[in-house]
Coordinates of C-alpha atoms in Angstrom, one line a residue:
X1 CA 136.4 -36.5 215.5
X2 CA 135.9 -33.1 213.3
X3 CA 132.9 -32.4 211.4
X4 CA 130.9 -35.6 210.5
X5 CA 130.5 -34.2 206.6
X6 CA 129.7 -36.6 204.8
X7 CA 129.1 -37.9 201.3
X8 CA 127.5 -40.8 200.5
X9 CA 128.1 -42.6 203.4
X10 CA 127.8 -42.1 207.1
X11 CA 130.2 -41.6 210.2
X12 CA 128.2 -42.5 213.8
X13 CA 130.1 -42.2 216.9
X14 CA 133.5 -44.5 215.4
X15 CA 131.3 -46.7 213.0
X16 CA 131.4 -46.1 209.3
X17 CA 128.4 -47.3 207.8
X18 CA 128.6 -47.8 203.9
X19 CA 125.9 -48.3 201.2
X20 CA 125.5 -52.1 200.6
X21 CA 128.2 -53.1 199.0
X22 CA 128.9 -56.4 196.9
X23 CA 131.7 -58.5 199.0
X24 CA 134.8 -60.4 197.0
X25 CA 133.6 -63.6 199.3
X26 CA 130.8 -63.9 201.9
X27 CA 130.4 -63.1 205.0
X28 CA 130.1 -64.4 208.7
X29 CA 128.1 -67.6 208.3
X30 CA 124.5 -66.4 209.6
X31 CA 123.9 -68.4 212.8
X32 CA 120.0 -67.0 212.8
X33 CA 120.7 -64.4 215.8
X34 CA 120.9 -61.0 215.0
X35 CA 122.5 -60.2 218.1
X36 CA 125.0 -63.1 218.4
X37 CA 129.0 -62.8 218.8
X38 CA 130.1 -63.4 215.4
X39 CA 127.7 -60.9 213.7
X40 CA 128.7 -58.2 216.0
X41 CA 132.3 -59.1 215.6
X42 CA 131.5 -58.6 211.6
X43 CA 129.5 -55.4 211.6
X44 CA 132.9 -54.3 214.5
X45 CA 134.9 -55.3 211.6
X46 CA 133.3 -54.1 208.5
X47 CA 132.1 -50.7 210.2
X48 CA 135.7 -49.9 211.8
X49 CA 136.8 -46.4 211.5
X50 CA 140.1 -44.7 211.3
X51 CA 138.9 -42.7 213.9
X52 CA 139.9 -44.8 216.7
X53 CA 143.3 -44.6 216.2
X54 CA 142.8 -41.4 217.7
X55 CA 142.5 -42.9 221.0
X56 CA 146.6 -44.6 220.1
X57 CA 147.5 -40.9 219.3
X58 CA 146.0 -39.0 222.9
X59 CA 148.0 -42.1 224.8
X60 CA 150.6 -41.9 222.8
X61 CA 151.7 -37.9 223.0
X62 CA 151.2 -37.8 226.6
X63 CA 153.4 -40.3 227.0
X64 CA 155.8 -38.4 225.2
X65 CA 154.9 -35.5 227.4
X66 CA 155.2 -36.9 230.7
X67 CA 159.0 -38.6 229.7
X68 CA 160.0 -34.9 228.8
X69 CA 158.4 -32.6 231.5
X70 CA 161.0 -30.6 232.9
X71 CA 159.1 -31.1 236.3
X72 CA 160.1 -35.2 236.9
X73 CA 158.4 -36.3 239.6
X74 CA 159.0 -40.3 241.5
X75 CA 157.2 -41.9 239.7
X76 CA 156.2 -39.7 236.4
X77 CA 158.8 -41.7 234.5
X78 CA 156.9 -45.3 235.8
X79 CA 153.5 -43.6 234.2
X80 CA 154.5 -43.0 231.0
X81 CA 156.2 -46.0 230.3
X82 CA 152.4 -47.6 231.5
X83 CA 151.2 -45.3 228.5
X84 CA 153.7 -46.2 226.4
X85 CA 152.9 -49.9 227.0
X86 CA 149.4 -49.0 226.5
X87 CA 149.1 -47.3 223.6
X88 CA 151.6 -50.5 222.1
X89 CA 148.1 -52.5 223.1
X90 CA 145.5 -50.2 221.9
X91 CA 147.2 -49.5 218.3
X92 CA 147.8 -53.3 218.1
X93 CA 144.0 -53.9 219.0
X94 CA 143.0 -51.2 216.1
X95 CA 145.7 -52.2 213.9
X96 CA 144.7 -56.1 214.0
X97 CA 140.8 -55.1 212.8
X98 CA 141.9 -52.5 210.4
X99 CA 143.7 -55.4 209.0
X100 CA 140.8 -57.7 208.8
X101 CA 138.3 -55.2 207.4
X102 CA 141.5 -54.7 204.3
X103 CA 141.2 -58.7 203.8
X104 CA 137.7 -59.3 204.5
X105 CA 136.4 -55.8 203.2
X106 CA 138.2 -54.4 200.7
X107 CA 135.6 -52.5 198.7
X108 CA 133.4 -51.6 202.0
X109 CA 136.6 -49.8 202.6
X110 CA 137.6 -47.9 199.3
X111 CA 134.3 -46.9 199.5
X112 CA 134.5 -45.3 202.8
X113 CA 137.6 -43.7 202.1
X114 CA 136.9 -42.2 198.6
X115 CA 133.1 -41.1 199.9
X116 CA 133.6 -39.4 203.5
X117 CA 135.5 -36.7 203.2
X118 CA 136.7 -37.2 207.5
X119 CA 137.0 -40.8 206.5
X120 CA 139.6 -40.0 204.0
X121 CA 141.3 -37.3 205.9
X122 CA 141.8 -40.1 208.9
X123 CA 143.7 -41.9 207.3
X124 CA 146.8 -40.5 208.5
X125 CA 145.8 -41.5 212.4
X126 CA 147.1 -44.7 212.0
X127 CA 150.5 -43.5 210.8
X128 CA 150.8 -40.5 213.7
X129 CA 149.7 -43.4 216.5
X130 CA 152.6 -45.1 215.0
X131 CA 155.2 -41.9 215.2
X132 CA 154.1 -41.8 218.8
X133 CA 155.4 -45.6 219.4
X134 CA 158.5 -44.9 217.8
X135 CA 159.6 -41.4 219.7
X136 CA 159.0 -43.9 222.8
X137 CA 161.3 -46.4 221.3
X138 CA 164.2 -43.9 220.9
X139 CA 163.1 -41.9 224.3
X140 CA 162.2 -44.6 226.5
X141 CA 163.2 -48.5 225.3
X142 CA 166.6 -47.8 224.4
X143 CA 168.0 -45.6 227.2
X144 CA 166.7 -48.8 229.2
X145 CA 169.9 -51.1 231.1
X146 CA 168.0 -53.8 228.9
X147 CA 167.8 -51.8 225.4
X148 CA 170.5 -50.2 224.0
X149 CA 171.9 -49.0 220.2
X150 CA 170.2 -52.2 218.9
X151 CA 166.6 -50.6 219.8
X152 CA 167.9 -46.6 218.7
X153 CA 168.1 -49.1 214.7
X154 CA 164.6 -50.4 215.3
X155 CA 163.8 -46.8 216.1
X156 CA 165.4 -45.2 213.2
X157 CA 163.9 -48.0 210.7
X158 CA 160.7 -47.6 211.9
X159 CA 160.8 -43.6 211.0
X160 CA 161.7 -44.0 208.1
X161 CA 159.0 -46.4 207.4
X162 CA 156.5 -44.2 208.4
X163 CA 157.8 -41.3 206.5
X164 CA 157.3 -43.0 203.5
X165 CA 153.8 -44.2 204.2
X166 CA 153.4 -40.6 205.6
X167 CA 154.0 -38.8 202.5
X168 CA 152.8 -41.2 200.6
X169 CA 149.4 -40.8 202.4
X170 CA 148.9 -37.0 202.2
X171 CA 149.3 -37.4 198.6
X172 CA 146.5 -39.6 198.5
X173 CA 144.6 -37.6 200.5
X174 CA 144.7 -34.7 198.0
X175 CA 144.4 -37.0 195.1
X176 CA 141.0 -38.6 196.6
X177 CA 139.7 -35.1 197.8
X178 CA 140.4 -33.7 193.5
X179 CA 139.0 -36.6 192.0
X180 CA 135.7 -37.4 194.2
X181 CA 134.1 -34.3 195.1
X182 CA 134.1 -34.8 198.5
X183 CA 134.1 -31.0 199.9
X184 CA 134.4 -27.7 198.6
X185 CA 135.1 -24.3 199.9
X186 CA 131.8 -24.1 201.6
X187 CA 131.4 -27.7 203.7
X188 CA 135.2 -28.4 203.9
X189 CA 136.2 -29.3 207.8
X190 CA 139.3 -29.0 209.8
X191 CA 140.4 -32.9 209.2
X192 CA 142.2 -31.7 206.5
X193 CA 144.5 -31.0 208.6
X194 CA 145.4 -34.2 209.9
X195 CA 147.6 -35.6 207.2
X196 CA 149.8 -32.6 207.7
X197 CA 149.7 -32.8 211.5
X198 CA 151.1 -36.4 210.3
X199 CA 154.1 -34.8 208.6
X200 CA 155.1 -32.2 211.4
X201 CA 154.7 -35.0 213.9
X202 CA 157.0 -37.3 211.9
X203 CA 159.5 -34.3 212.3
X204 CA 159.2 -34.1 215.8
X205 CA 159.8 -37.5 216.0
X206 CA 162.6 -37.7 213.8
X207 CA 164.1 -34.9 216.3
X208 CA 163.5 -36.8 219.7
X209 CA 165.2 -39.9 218.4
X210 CA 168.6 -38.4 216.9
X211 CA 168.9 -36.2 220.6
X212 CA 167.5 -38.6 223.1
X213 CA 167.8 -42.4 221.9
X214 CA 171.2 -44.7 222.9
X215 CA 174.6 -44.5 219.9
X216 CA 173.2 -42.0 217.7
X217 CA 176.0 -41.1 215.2
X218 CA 176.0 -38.0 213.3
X219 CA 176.4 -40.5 210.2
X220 CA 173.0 -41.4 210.7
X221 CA 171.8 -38.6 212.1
X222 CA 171.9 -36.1 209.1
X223 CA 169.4 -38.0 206.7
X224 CA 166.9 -38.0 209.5
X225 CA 167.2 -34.0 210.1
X226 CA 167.4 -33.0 206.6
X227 CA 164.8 -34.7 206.3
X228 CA 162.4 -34.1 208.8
X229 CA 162.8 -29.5 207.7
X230 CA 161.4 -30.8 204.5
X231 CA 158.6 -32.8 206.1
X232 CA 157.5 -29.3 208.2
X233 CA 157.9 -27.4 205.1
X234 CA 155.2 -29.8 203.8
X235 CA 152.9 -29.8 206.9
X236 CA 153.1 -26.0 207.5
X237 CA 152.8 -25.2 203.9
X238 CA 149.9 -27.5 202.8
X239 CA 148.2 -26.5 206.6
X240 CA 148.5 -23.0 205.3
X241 CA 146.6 -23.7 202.6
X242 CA 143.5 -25.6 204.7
X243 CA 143.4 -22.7 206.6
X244 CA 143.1 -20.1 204.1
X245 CA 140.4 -22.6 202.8
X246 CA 139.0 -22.8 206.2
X247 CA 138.2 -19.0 206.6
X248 CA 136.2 -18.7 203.5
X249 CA 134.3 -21.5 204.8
X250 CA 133.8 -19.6 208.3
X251 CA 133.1 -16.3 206.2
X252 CA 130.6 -17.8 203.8
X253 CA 128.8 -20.6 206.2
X254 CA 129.3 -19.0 209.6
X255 CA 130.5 -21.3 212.6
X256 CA 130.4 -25.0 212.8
X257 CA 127.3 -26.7 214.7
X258 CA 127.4 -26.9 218.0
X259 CA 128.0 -30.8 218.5
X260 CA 131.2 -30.2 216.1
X261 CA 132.9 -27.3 217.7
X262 CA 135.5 -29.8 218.7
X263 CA 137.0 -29.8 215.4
X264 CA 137.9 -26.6 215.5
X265 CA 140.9 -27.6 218.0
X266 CA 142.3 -29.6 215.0
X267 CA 143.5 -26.3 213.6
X268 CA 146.0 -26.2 216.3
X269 CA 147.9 -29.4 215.2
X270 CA 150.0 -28.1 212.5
X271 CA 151.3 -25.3 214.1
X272 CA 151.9 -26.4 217.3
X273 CA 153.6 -29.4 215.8
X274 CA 155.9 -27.2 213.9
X275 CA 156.8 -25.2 216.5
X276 CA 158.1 -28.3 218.5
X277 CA 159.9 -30.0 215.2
X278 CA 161.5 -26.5 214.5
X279 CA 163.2 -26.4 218.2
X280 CA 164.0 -30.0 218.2
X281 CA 165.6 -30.2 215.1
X282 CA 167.5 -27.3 215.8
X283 CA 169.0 -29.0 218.8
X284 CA 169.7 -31.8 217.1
X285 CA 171.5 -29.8 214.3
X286 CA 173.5 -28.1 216.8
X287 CA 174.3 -31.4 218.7
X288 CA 175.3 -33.3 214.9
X289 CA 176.5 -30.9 212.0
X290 CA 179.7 -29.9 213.9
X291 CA 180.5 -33.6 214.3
X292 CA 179.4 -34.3 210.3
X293 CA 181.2 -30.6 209.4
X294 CA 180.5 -31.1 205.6
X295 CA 180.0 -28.5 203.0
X296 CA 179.1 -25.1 204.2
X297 CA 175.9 -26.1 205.9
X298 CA 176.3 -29.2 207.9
X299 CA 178.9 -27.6 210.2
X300 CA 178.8 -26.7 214.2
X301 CA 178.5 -22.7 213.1
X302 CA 175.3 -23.9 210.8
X303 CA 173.7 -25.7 213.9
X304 CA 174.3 -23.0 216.5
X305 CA 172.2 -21.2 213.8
X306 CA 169.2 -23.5 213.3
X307 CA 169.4 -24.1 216.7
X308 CA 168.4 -20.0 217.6
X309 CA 166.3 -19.9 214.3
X310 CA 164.4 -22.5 215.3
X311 CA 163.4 -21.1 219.1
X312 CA 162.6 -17.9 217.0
X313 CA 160.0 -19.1 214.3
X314 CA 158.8 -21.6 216.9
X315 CA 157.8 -18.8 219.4
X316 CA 155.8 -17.2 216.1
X317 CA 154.1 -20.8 215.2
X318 CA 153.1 -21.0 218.4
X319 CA 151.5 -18.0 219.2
X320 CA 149.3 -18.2 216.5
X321 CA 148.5 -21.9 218.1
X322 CA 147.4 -20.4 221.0
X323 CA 145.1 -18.0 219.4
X324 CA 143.6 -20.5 217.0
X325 CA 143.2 -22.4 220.7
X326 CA 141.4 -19.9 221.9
X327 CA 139.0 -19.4 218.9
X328 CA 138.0 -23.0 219.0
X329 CA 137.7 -22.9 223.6
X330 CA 135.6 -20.0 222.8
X331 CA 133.5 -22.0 220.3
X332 CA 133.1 -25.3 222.6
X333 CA 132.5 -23.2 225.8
X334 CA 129.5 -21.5 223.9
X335 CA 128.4 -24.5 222.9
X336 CA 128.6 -25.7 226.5
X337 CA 127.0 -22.8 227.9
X338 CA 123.8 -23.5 226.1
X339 CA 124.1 -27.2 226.4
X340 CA 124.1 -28.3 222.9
X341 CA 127.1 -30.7 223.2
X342 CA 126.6 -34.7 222.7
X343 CA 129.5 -37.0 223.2
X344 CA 131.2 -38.6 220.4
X345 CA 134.6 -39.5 219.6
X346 CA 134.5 -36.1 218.0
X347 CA 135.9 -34.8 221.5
X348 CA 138.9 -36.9 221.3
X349 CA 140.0 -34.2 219.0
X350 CA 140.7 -31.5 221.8
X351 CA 143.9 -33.7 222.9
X352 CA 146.3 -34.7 220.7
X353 CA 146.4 -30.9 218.9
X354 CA 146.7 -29.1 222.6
X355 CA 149.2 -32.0 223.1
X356 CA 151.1 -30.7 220.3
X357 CA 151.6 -26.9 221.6
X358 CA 152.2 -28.8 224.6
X359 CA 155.2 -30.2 223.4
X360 CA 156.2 -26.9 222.1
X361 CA 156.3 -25.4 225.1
X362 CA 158.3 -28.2 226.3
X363 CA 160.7 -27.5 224.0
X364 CA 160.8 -23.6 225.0
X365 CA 161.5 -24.5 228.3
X366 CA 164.3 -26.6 227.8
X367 CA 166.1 -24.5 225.3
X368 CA 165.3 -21.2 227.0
X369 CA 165.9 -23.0 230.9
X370 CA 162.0 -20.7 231.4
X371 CA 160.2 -21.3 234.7
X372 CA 157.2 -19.8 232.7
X373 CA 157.2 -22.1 230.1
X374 CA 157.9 -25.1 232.8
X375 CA 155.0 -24.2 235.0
X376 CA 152.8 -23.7 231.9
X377 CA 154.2 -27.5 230.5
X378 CA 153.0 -29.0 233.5
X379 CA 149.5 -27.2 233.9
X380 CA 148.6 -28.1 230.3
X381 CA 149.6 -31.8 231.1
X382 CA 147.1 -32.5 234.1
X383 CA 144.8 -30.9 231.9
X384 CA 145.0 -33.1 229.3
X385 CA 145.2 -36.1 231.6
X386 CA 142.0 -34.7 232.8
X387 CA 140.4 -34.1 229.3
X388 CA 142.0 -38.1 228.4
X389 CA 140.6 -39.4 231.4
X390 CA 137.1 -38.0 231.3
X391 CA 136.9 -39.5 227.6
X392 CA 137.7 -42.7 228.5
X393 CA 134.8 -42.6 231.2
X394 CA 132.4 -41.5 228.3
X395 CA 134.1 -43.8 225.4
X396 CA 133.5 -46.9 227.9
X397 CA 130.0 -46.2 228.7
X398 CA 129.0 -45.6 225.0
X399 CA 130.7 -48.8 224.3
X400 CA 129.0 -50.8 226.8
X401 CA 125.8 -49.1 226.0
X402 CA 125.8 -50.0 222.4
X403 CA 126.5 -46.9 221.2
X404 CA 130.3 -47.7 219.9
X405 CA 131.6 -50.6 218.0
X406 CA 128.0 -51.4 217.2
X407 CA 127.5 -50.7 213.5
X408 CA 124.1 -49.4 212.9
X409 CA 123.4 -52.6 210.3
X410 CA 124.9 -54.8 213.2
X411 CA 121.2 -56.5 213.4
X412 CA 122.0 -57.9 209.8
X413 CA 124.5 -59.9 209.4
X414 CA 127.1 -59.8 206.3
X415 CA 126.4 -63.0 204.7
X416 CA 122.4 -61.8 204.5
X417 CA 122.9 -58.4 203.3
X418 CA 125.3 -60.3 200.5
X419 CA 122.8 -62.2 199.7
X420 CA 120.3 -59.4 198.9
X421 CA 122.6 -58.1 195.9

């Protein structure tokens, strides 16, 4: 996904491929082809990248789009609930290897983390595939005749589950970046971002499923909107900071490559995220402090407020996510133009940020009833349908080709290169 800097170790195309490190236990057992099912399944295993729950994230936000486009179509409704089903499948997929690569690969995976400076910002894909699954929860499984307040709880637990693991994630993230030396001012990349794309979409979410999902009370409503402002003060704060970062890496070492223009769409996330949480929460204040009516803040006059602050600030948030959108079109275009672009999962990176201003303007055209902002919601959809589709196409043919989920030390199997230690 963004810039493949890396630091004593390697990122290729979704596989993360370590020094030799010493295992806890061995490997595979060796059946004397290199090629066989089980040592592929290994090197799959042991090379897995966070990267690829990037792939959960894309499905996952357009889903979210397409249940929330002002423009409902027969049918639209039908297609994101596929998605939704989908991305349950393909985080499930990623989750259950992830999992084996912790149990079978524990140091292999330190290592990755607190070496590769993408690695290590990454890690907050998991959690943001995750937020996805639980707006459709709220939006879609408990507005169903078969769902119900029951699923609104599963919901609401699972948010704040993945707040915790959110936060606590970002920290780490900053903690592993200080201590390891993994980028400075002049080879830092837009990933840095992510883990604060993690916290404004965990606002977002936590906005979607006090409005939209079955029962919500105002009782439990208040935690989750208190404290999803503090969770964009985070994400737009911290971002703030990357970007400032960011420029004096521009100013000093001139534009990415090429083949990692893509990242630069990364720098869209936070804002663009923001913007949405900002509106939603604000309608969600408006719909729940009046009924709380506590104190002088959590009361109906308090909401109204939040409500038109948040359309405000969000309109500001996201026009400076439109022009860092332009800056990094401007960058892949050239690159196109000259036809120095390679595929990689690097270019699943354009979707889930534009996804974010997507939502934004979603938002805009709900709480300011816009035609603009309704046609302009449903023209950045199909393009980002197009943009998800096309990668698919690539994704599958680098798969089948050998290019993806084929670590580069796949011909070698695990119990071998233990062995050698």
């Amino acid at each position: 996904m963004p810039d493949q800097h890396v630091s004593n170790g390697n990122q290729i195309n979704g596989n993360h491929t370590n020094g030799d490190v010493e295992q806890d236990g061995a490997g595979p057992e060796y059946d004397g082809n290199p090629k066989s099912f089980r040592v592929r399944m290994a090197a799959i295993i042991e090379n897995f990248s966070f990267l690829w729950f990037t792939l959960s994230m894309n499905t996952g936000i357009l889903s979210i789009i397409m249940h929330q486009l002002p423009y409902q179509f027969r049918g639209l409704g039908v297609l994101s609930t596929i998605m939704f089903v989908f991305n349950i499948v393909l985080f499930a997929i990623f989750f259950t290897i992830l999992v084996l690569r912790i149990i079978m690969y524990p140091k292999a995976l330190v290592q990755s983390a607190t070496s590769d400076f993408t690695e290590c910002a990454m890690m907050s894909a998991p959690i943001i595939a995750w937020f996805t699954i639980t707006a459709q929860i709220g939006l879609t499984v408990s507005q169903a005749s078969w769902g119900g307040h029951a699923w609104f709880l599963v919901a609401y637990v699972f948010w704040w589950i993945g707040t915790i693991l959110t936060i606590a994630i970002a920290v780490a993230v900053f903690a592993i970046i200080s201590k390891h030396d993994l980028a400075n001012a002049e080879s830092i990349t837009p990933a840095l971002v992510i883990p604060f794309v993690a916290t404004a979409t965990d606002a977002v979410v936590g906005a979607l499923i006090v409005t939209y999902s079955h029962g919500v009370t105002a009782r439990l409503a208040i935690p989750v909107i208190i404290v999803s402002y503090m969770l964009v003060g985070i994400g737009l704060f911290a971002a703030e900071m990357v970007y400032a970062v960011y420029l004096v890496r521009l100013l000093n070492g001139g534009m990415p490559p090429a083949a990692q223009s893509p990242s630069l769409i990364l720098l869209v996330g936070p804002l663009g995220q923001s913007s949405a949480a900002l509106q939603g929460l604000g309608s969600a204040a408006s719909s729940h402090f009046g009924s709380y009516g506590k104190g002088t803040f959590l009361t109906a006059s308090a909401g109204s407020i939040c409500s038109t602050a948040g359309v405000l600030l969000g309109l500001q948030f996201a026009g400076m996510a439109v022009f860092l959108l332009a800056f990094g079109a401007y960058a892949v275009l050239e690159g196109a133009i000259k036809w120095q672009h390679k595929y990689s999962l690097l270019w699943w990176s354009t979707i889930f940020p534009i996804g974010t201003l997507t939502t934004a303007f979603v938002e805009f055209s709900i709480t300011m009833d816009s035609p603009a902002f309704k046609v302009l919601s449903a023209i950045f959809l199909v393009f980002l349908l197009l943009v998800y589709f096309i990668n698919w196409a690539f994704t599958l043919r680098d798969i089948f080709q050998g290019k993806l989920l084929n670590g580069s030390r796949s011909d070698q199997p695990a119990s071998d290169r233990v062995k050698r230690q």
